[in-house]
């Protein structure tokens, strides 16, 4: 990669991609009232979007990245340089993040209308976009870590937006602790890179890996540590449990952070460091196996979940695993294509779920049903989004998923970094996950929009969402439908695009239509098709008790240690403090006995003391 | 005549004086105990002077000084006792006990 | 057993007995009168010890002036009506203090000066120098000692007496209203 340390016109545009949202966040934070904050936030998001699109337009399809170092020339401070790099990968993800950021800002001003904490919410969302852009633009791993952690903080704050709810507080804490634990991996990986490469620049790292300067064990260590961070950030097995519990946050946040961008940052990081991962078979196999386990488990959990947002969260986990699986079998373009497409349709689905929650007042599936007629906009956009999720023919999801399968199929006979058995495993698991995906998507679709309306609900209270919420959903329908061929366009990511595989396409279409039909057959109005699962449903609804395991293995020992520390403080350390006070009290009582308020006693004691002192002097002297 | 004779007498007188000062509630009577102690000291001074045969008569001269000082002391002491009596209406040293306790808040 | 020793023994017994009466009698006026006996007996002791001038000064100032002063004080404070002179509460401690003081003094003096005999008849100067021809404790020799060698101390003593005089006048002067209020506030509680 070339490095342009001279600062031309373009690097300032790159800097403004980060600086502009920060400036907007400051303005939002100092806005006097909510409506002013909303205007500033939307205008700022729009301006950011324009900057990003203009910058990205020249970059998509271009093999040579733009790079700029803002370290002020000379030796970078402490080995850290404020280096930015902007290539096709960054551009694609940045456009996704900016687009969804803008739509979410528009959506939120209606969704959170009247919310007393709207200003801080809009501010944090803007900061989040800045942090995401930092991660995307960083060419220095330390700079990337800063953006990475700021995203984690924003995620924590936004999940806990409704901190009155215990579920929101617990979910925020859980997400923060789990991702922070995983982030330790990234930190250690950065330290290892700095020690072995001598620079924190990603470009230097990749050059070092290509030139074979680094030992295999170092590459494996860095790869595994990066994987730990990514597994946490993107909610992959075994750190997958935080994402569904993050759903008490506002729905637009789920769309922006927990579906389209932040969790996608993990995919982005693996894609960015793919040469490091692919250089070691161990990390490649680890990535592939984690992805396989996660995609099947996530889809299975989604099948039994009883909350719309939880279904979508598990589907996000499952779909992210698709991308990791594609990366494991060297399907770089397929993974990024699926990332972009998934970002679009998952944001659509979450925003539509927000419309449902806005109308019904809850996100529980049990509270819904028969919403097709009162909410036609939401119905049709959700239908298209679910079709893309399943991968039905005309939607973008069909093409991107086909690309993933195609990459796995290629890896079974073309020599790549991944072993052949892993490629087959990815292919089979991917197809199985597609079946499960079709099943849970059909179930969700039927339970929410068909059947009888719930008797507990007044029919006239259900209404279509306001325009500020409908329009972003409708806008997202466009990429959900049309992005597919674009993903297949040759060279858009600066690399060889995945060709279309007809055989796989037919197979996958059959595999998704059949379970959909089966679920439809099992469905009666008012009956959950998941009941057909029998006892397996209970097991899946408990999500294999992974959280119970964490509770036993981590939470309770830590709690016990905390209680021990508190007890030690109270019974041991404080005992000294209390004992000091008690001793002073007792000794003062003892001395107080001498205070008889009688002058004669004092004089008597003095005389006795003098006499005794004289005797002592005589005896000793 | 053994020197020990006046010395032991002075010791006894001094002990009795101490007892008088400490045990008497009436301030005037306590002053009498002080006088007894002073007399014990004077007896000692004279006895040693006689033993040493000092040409400057230090012991006896000091005894005279002690007598003068005792006169001054009794004058001042009685003045204080009178003052106490006028202020408190009693010369009982037990009744003059200071009942005020230190306020723990203000102890620094 | 010389005559001086017999006399001194008798005076000693009288001194101790009257001193005990001074500190133990419940009648305050009786205590003052017993004090006269004690002081007089001590003056007798001085005489036996050849300190003639000191003995007469003792009689004049102590028995004459101090005791009279004490009697006046007792009357001015209306103490004669009171018969409770001793503190019952503090008596054991006081007795212990008195006995221990006596014990320590007696032990120290006995261990230090046992076996020394006073020569009350001849006048050799043990510290050297010429022995005065007269008896050592008479008015003349004491007066010479005071007004030759000890004159400075004597003058200082006169200043102290003057200060005590002025102090006694000031202290026993009229209690001002402010002091009375302070006393009422402080002593009444």
mmCIF file with all atom_site columns, N, CA and C in Angstrom, chain C residues 122-170:
data_model
loop_
_atom_site.group_PDB
_atom_site.id
_atom_site.type_symbol
_atom_site.label_atom_id
_atom_site.label_alt_id
_atom_site.label_comp_id
_atom_site.label_asym_id
_atom_site.label_entity_id
_atom_site.label_seq_id
_atom_site.pdbx_PDB_ins_code
_atom_site.Cartn_x
_atom_site.Cartn_y
_atom_site.Cartn_z
_atom_site.occupancy
_atom_site.B_iso_or_equiv
_atom_site.pdbx_formal_charge
_atom_site.auth_seq_id
_atom_site.auth_comp_id
_atom_site.auth_asym_id
_atom_site.auth_atom_id
_atom_site.pdbx_PDB_model_num
ATOM 1   N N  . UNK C 1 122 ? 30.125 22.540 122.542 1.00 0.00 ? 122 UNK C N  1
ATOM 2   C CA . UNK C 1 122 ? 31.283 23.232 121.985 1.00 0.00 ? 122 UNK C CA 1
ATOM 3   C C  . UNK C 1 122 ? 30.946 23.814 120.625 1.00 0.00 ? 122 UNK C C  1
ATOM 4   N N  . UNK C 1 123 ? 31.803 24.711 120.145 1.00 0.00 ? 123 UNK C N  1
ATOM 5   C CA . UNK C 1 123 ? 31.498 25.361 118.877 1.00 0.00 ? 123 UNK C CA 1
ATOM 6   C C  . UNK C 1 123 ? 32.677 25.283 117.917 1.00 0.00 ? 123 UNK C C  1
ATOM 7   N N  . UNK C 1 124 ? 33.145 24.086 117.576 1.00 0.00 ? 124 UNK C N  1
ATOM 8   C CA . UNK C 1 124 ? 34.147 24.045 116.515 1.00 0.00 ? 124 UNK C CA 1
ATOM 9   C C  . UNK C 1 124 ? 33.479 24.185 115.149 1.00 0.00 ? 124 UNK C C  1
ATOM 10  N N  . UNK C 1 125 ? 34.186 24.895 114.270 1.00 0.00 ? 125 UNK C N  1
ATOM 11  C CA . UNK C 1 125 ? 33.605 25.065 112.920 1.00 0.00 ? 125 UNK C CA 1
ATOM 12  C C  . UNK C 1 125 ? 34.055 23.903 112.060 1.00 0.00 ? 125 UNK C C  1
ATOM 13  N N  . UNK C 1 126 ? 33.122 23.060 111.698 1.00 0.00 ? 126 UNK C N  1
ATOM 14  C CA . UNK C 1 126 ? 33.495 21.880 110.939 1.00 0.00 ? 126 UNK C CA 1
ATOM 15  C C  . UNK C 1 126 ? 33.868 22.218 109.512 1.00 0.00 ? 126 UNK C C  1
ATOM 16  N N  . UNK C 1 127 ? 33.452 23.335 109.033 1.00 0.00 ? 127 UNK C N  1
ATOM 17  C CA . UNK C 1 127 ? 33.806 23.698 107.667 1.00 0.00 ? 127 UNK C CA 1
ATOM 18  C C  . UNK C 1 127 ? 35.074 24.541 107.633 1.00 0.00 ? 127 UNK C C  1
ATOM 19  N N  . UNK C 1 128 ? 35.746 24.605 108.717 1.00 0.00 ? 128 UNK C N  1
ATOM 20  C CA . UNK C 1 128 ? 36.943 25.438 108.769 1.00 0.00 ? 128 UNK C CA 1
ATOM 21  C C  . UNK C 1 128 ? 36.586 26.875 109.120 1.00 0.00 ? 128 UNK C C  1
ATOM 22  N N  . UNK C 1 129 ? 37.535 27.719 109.243 1.00 0.00 ? 129 UNK C N  1
ATOM 23  C CA . UNK C 1 129 ? 37.283 29.106 109.584 1.00 0.00 ? 129 UNK C CA 1
ATOM 24  C C  . UNK C 1 129 ? 37.197 29.270 111.109 1.00 0.00 ? 129 UNK C C  1
ATOM 25  N N  . UNK C 1 130 ? 37.169 30.490 111.483 1.00 0.00 ? 130 UNK C N  1
ATOM 26  C CA . UNK C 1 130 ? 37.184 30.763 112.920 1.00 0.00 ? 130 UNK C CA 1
ATOM 27  C C  . UNK C 1 130 ? 35.830 30.536 113.527 1.00 0.00 ? 130 UNK C C  1
ATOM 28  N N  . UNK C 1 131 ? 35.826 29.862 114.636 1.00 0.00 ? 131 UNK C N  1
ATOM 29  C CA . UNK C 1 131 ? 34.568 29.646 115.329 1.00 0.00 ? 131 UNK C CA 1
ATOM 30  C C  . UNK C 1 131 ? 34.222 30.887 116.118 1.00 0.00 ? 131 UNK C C  1
ATOM 31  N N  . UNK C 1 132 ? 32.906 31.308 116.000 1.00 0.00 ? 132 UNK C N  1
ATOM 32  C CA . UNK C 1 132 ? 32.525 32.503 116.766 1.00 0.00 ? 132 UNK C CA 1
ATOM 33  C C  . UNK C 1 132 ? 32.570 32.202 118.266 1.00 0.00 ? 132 UNK C C  1
ATOM 34  N N  . UNK C 1 133 ? 32.940 33.176 119.006 1.00 0.00 ? 133 UNK C N  1
ATOM 35  C CA . UNK C 1 133 ? 33.084 32.940 120.442 1.00 0.00 ? 133 UNK C CA 1
ATOM 36  C C  . UNK C 1 133 ? 31.732 32.724 121.134 1.00 0.00 ? 133 UNK C C  1
ATOM 37  N N  . UNK C 1 134 ? 30.681 33.356 120.604 1.00 0.00 ? 134 UNK C N  1
ATOM 38  C CA . UNK C 1 134 ? 29.389 33.245 121.288 1.00 0.00 ? 134 UNK C CA 1
ATOM 39  C C  . UNK C 1 134 ? 28.687 31.942 120.882 1.00 0.00 ? 134 UNK C C  1
ATOM 40  N N  . UNK C 1 135 ? 27.534 31.725 121.512 1.00 0.00 ? 135 UNK C N  1
ATOM 41  C CA . UNK C 1 135 ? 26.693 30.606 121.085 1.00 0.00 ? 135 UNK C CA 1
ATOM 42  C C  . UNK C 1 135 ? 26.193 30.925 119.675 1.00 0.00 ? 135 UNK C C  1
ATOM 43  N N  . UNK C 1 136 ? 26.106 29.953 118.844 1.00 0.00 ? 136 UNK C N  1
ATOM 44  C CA . UNK C 1 136 ? 25.937 30.214 117.422 1.00 0.00 ? 136 UNK C CA 1
ATOM 45  C C  . UNK C 1 136 ? 24.554 30.746 117.052 1.00 0.00 ? 136 UNK C C  1
ATOM 46  N N  . UNK C 1 137 ? 23.519 30.446 117.823 1.00 0.00 ? 137 UNK C N  1
ATOM 47  C CA . UNK C 1 137 ? 22.182 30.812 117.378 1.00 0.00 ? 137 UNK C CA 1
ATOM 48  C C  . UNK C 1 137 ? 21.655 32.065 118.024 1.00 0.00 ? 137 UNK C C  1
ATOM 49  N N  . UNK C 1 138 ? 22.505 32.853 118.647 1.00 0.00 ? 138 UNK C N  1
ATOM 50  C CA . UNK C 1 138 ? 21.935 34.000 119.377 1.00 0.00 ? 138 UNK C CA 1
ATOM 51  C C  . UNK C 1 138 ? 21.675 35.157 118.435 1.00 0.00 ? 138 UNK C C  1
ATOM 52  N N  . UNK C 1 139 ? 21.053 36.180 118.913 1.00 0.00 ? 139 UNK C N  1
ATOM 53  C CA . UNK C 1 139 ? 20.605 37.291 118.101 1.00 0.00 ? 139 UNK C CA 1
ATOM 54  C C  . UNK C 1 139 ? 21.749 37.980 117.391 1.00 0.00 ? 139 UNK C C  1
ATOM 55  N N  . UNK C 1 140 ? 22.838 38.100 118.100 1.00 0.00 ? 140 UNK C N  1
ATOM 56  C CA . UNK C 1 140 ? 23.955 38.840 117.551 1.00 0.00 ? 140 UNK C CA 1
ATOM 57  C C  . UNK C 1 140 ? 24.541 38.158 116.322 1.00 0.00 ? 140 UNK C C  1
ATOM 58  N N  . UNK C 1 141 ? 24.847 36.889 116.491 1.00 0.00 ? 141 UNK C N  1
ATOM 59  C CA . UNK C 1 141 ? 25.491 36.206 115.367 1.00 0.00 ? 141 UNK C CA 1
ATOM 60  C C  . UNK C 1 141 ? 24.548 36.109 114.174 1.00 0.00 ? 141 UNK C C  1
ATOM 61  N N  . UNK C 1 142 ? 23.263 35.839 114.445 1.00 0.00 ? 142 UNK C N  1
ATOM 62  C CA . UNK C 1 142 ? 22.308 35.761 113.343 1.00 0.00 ? 142 UNK C CA 1
ATOM 63  C C  . UNK C 1 142 ? 22.161 37.111 112.663 1.00 0.00 ? 142 UNK C C  1
ATOM 64  N N  . UNK C 1 143 ? 22.092 38.137 113.479 1.00 0.00 ? 143 UNK C N  1
ATOM 65  C CA . UNK C 1 143 ? 21.965 39.491 112.900 1.00 0.00 ? 143 UNK C CA 1
ATOM 66  C C  . UNK C 1 143 ? 23.178 39.832 112.068 1.00 0.00 ? 143 UNK C C  1
ATOM 67  N N  . UNK C 1 144 ? 24.363 39.483 112.555 1.00 0.00 ? 144 UNK C N  1
ATOM 68  C CA . UNK C 1 144 ? 25.548 39.766 111.754 1.00 0.00 ? 144 UNK C CA 1
ATOM 69  C C  . UNK C 1 144 ? 25.525 39.014 110.435 1.00 0.00 ? 144 UNK C C  1
ATOM 70  N N  . UNK C 1 145 ? 25.120 37.754 110.512 1.00 0.00 ? 145 UNK C N  1
ATOM 71  C CA . UNK C 1 145 ? 25.073 36.956 109.272 1.00 0.00 ? 145 UNK C CA 1
ATOM 72  C C  . UNK C 1 145 ? 24.100 37.571 108.286 1.00 0.00 ? 145 UNK C C  1
ATOM 73  N N  . UNK C 1 146 ? 22.944 37.955 108.765 1.00 0.00 ? 146 UNK C N  1
ATOM 74  C CA . UNK C 1 146 ? 21.941 38.505 107.849 1.00 0.00 ? 146 UNK C CA 1
ATOM 75  C C  . UNK C 1 146 ? 22.407 39.806 107.249 1.00 0.00 ? 146 UNK C C  1
ATOM 76  N N  . UNK C 1 147 ? 22.896 40.678 108.070 1.00 0.00 ? 147 UNK C N  1
ATOM 77  C CA . UNK C 1 147 ? 23.168 42.038 107.573 1.00 0.00 ? 147 UNK C CA 1
ATOM 78  C C  . UNK C 1 147 ? 24.559 42.185 107.002 1.00 0.00 ? 147 UNK C C  1
ATOM 79  N N  . UNK C 1 148 ? 25.311 41.099 106.970 1.00 0.00 ? 148 UNK C N  1
ATOM 80  C CA . UNK C 1 148 ? 26.586 41.168 106.252 1.00 0.00 ? 148 UNK C CA 1
ATOM 81  C C  . UNK C 1 148 ? 26.524 40.306 105.001 1.00 0.00 ? 148 UNK C C  1
ATOM 82  N N  . UNK C 1 149 ? 26.385 39.041 105.220 1.00 0.00 ? 149 UNK C N  1
ATOM 83  C CA . UNK C 1 149 ? 26.449 38.166 104.053 1.00 0.00 ? 149 UNK C CA 1
ATOM 84  C C  . UNK C 1 149 ? 25.132 38.034 103.330 1.00 0.00 ? 149 UNK C C  1
ATOM 85  N N  . UNK C 1 150 ? 24.030 38.015 104.034 1.00 0.00 ? 150 UNK C N  1
ATOM 86  C CA . UNK C 1 150 ? 22.727 37.716 103.415 1.00 0.00 ? 150 UNK C CA 1
ATOM 87  C C  . UNK C 1 150 ? 21.908 38.966 103.176 1.00 0.00 ? 150 UNK C C  1
ATOM 88  N N  . UNK C 1 151 ? 22.548 40.092 103.114 1.00 0.00 ? 151 UNK C N  1
ATOM 89  C CA . UNK C 1 151 ? 21.769 41.333 103.082 1.00 0.00 ? 151 UNK C CA 1
ATOM 90  C C  . UNK C 1 151 ? 20.977 41.454 101.773 1.00 0.00 ? 151 UNK C C  1
ATOM 91  N N  . UNK C 1 152 ? 21.577 40.990 100.683 1.00 0.00 ? 152 UNK C N  1
ATOM 92  C CA . UNK C 1 152 ? 20.871 41.112 99.409  1.00 0.00 ? 152 UNK C CA 1
ATOM 93  C C  . UNK C 1 152 ? 19.593 40.268 99.418  1.00 0.00 ? 152 UNK C C  1
ATOM 94  N N  . UNK C 1 153 ? 19.731 39.016 99.896  1.00 0.00 ? 153 UNK C N  1
ATOM 95  C CA . UNK C 1 153 ? 18.547 38.169 99.977  1.00 0.00 ? 153 UNK C CA 1
ATOM 96  C C  . UNK C 1 153 ? 17.517 38.792 100.902 1.00 0.00 ? 153 UNK C C  1
ATOM 97  N N  . UNK C 1 154 ? 17.991 39.389 101.952 1.00 0.00 ? 154 UNK C N  1
ATOM 98  C CA . UNK C 1 154 ? 17.085 40.025 102.911 1.00 0.00 ? 154 UNK C CA 1
ATOM 99  C C  . UNK C 1 154 ? 16.283 41.133 102.237 1.00 0.00 ? 154 UNK C C  1
ATOM 100 N N  . UNK C 1 155 ? 16.971 41.932 101.413 1.00 0.00 ? 155 UNK C N  1
ATOM 101 C CA . UNK C 1 155 ? 16.260 43.022 100.729 1.00 0.00 ? 155 UNK C CA 1
ATOM 102 C C  . UNK C 1 155 ? 15.244 42.470 99.736  1.00 0.00 ? 155 UNK C C  1
ATOM 103 N N  . UNK C 1 156 ? 15.649 41.439 99.019  1.00 0.00 ? 156 UNK C N  1
ATOM 104 C CA . UNK C 1 156 ? 14.714 40.803 98.075  1.00 0.00 ? 156 UNK C CA 1
ATOM 105 C C  . UNK C 1 156 ? 13.494 40.293 98.822  1.00 0.00 ? 156 UNK C C  1
ATOM 106 N N  . UNK C 1 157 ? 13.746 39.718 99.985  1.00 0.00 ? 157 UNK C N  1
ATOM 107 C CA . UNK C 1 157 ? 12.634 39.206 100.782 1.00 0.00 ? 157 UNK C CA 1
ATOM 108 C C  . UNK C 1 157 ? 11.687 40.332 101.155 1.00 0.00 ? 157 UNK C C  1
ATOM 109 N N  . UNK C 1 158 ? 12.259 41.494 101.444 1.00 0.00 ? 158 UNK C N  1
ATOM 110 C CA . UNK C 1 158 ? 11.377 42.612 101.803 1.00 0.00 ? 158 UNK C CA 1
ATOM 111 C C  . UNK C 1 158 ? 10.500 42.998 100.619 1.00 0.00 ? 158 UNK C C  1
ATOM 112 N N  . UNK C 1 159 ? 11.075 42.920 99.403  1.00 0.00 ? 159 UNK C N  1
ATOM 113 C CA . UNK C 1 159 ? 10.254 43.213 98.218  1.00 0.00 ? 159 UNK C CA 1
ATOM 114 C C  . UNK C 1 159 ? 9.123  42.190 98.089  1.00 0.00 ? 159 UNK C C  1
ATOM 115 N N  . UNK C 1 160 ? 9.473  40.914 98.347  1.00 0.00 ? 160 UNK C N  1
ATOM 116 C CA . UNK C 1 160 ? 8.438  39.868 98.261  1.00 0.00 ? 160 UNK C CA 1
ATOM 117 C C  . UNK C 1 160 ? 7.333  40.130 99.262  1.00 0.00 ? 160 UNK C C  1
ATOM 118 N N  . UNK C 1 161 ? 7.716  40.501 100.466 1.00 0.00 ? 161 UNK C N  1
ATOM 119 C CA . UNK C 1 161 ? 6.700  40.796 101.480 1.00 0.00 ? 161 UNK C CA 1
ATOM 120 C C  . UNK C 1 161 ? 5.808  41.945 101.045 1.00 0.00 ? 161 UNK C C  1
ATOM 121 N N  . UNK C 1 162 ? 6.440  42.959 100.414 1.00 0.00 ? 162 UNK C N  1
ATOM 122 C CA . UNK C 1 162 ? 5.647  44.098 99.956  1.00 0.00 ? 162 UNK C CA 1
ATOM 123 C C  . UNK C 1 162 ? 4.652  43.647 98.875  1.00 0.00 ? 162 UNK C C  1
ATOM 124 N N  . UNK C 1 163 ? 5.180  42.816 97.960  1.00 0.00 ? 163 UNK C N  1
ATOM 125 C CA . UNK C 1 163 ? 4.295  42.329 96.901  1.00 0.00 ? 163 UNK C CA 1
ATOM 126 C C  . UNK C 1 163 ? 3.155  41.523 97.489  1.00 0.00 ? 163 UNK C C  1
ATOM 127 N N  . UNK C 1 164 ? 3.465  40.674 98.453  1.00 0.00 ? 164 UNK C N  1
ATOM 128 C CA . UNK C 1 164 ? 2.414  39.873 99.072  1.00 0.00 ? 164 UNK C CA 1
ATOM 129 C C  . UNK C 1 164 ? 1.398  40.766 99.773  1.00 0.00 ? 164 UNK C C  1
ATOM 130 N N  . UNK C 1 165 ? 1.900  41.811 100.380 1.00 0.00 ? 165 UNK C N  1
ATOM 131 C CA . UNK C 1 165 ? 0.994  42.750 101.062 1.00 0.00 ? 165 UNK C CA 1
ATOM 132 C C  . UNK C 1 165 ? 0.025  43.362 100.082 1.00 0.00 ? 165 UNK C C  1
ATOM 133 N N  . UNK C 1 166 ? 0.616  43.892 98.973  1.00 0.00 ? 166 UNK C N  1
ATOM 134 C CA . UNK C 1 166 ? -0.254 44.536 97.985  1.00 0.00 ? 166 UNK C CA 1
ATOM 135 C C  . UNK C 1 166 ? -1.225 43.506 97.386  1.00 0.00 ? 166 UNK C C  1
ATOM 136 N N  . UNK C 1 167 ? -0.657 42.300 97.105  1.00 0.00 ? 167 UNK C N  1
ATOM 137 C CA . UNK C 1 167 ? -1.508 41.259 96.520  1.00 0.00 ? 167 UNK C CA 1
ATOM 138 C C  . UNK C 1 167 ? -2.653 40.898 97.431  1.00 0.00 ? 167 UNK C C  1
ATOM 139 N N  . UNK C 1 168 ? -2.372 40.774 98.715  1.00 0.00 ? 168 UNK C N  1
ATOM 140 C CA . UNK C 1 168 ? -3.441 40.413 99.640  1.00 0.00 ? 168 UNK C CA 1
ATOM 141 C C  . UNK C 1 168 ? -4.521 41.479 99.660  1.00 0.00 ? 168 UNK C C  1
ATOM 142 N N  . UNK C 1 169 ? -4.104 42.747 99.603  1.00 0.00 ? 169 UNK C N  1
ATOM 143 C CA . UNK C 1 169 ? -5.090 43.831 99.611  1.00 0.00 ? 169 UNK C CA 1
ATOM 144 C C  . UNK C 1 169 ? -5.958 43.765 98.359  1.00 0.00 ? 169 UNK C C  1
ATOM 145 N N  . UNK C 1 170 ? -5.263 43.546 97.215  1.00 0.00 ? 170 UNK C N  1
ATOM 146 C CA . UNK C 1 170 ? -6.016 43.530 95.948  1.00 0.00 ? 170 UNK C CA 1
ATOM 147 C C  . UNK C 1 170 ? -6.971 42.343 95.918  1.00 0.00 ? 170 UNK C C  1
#
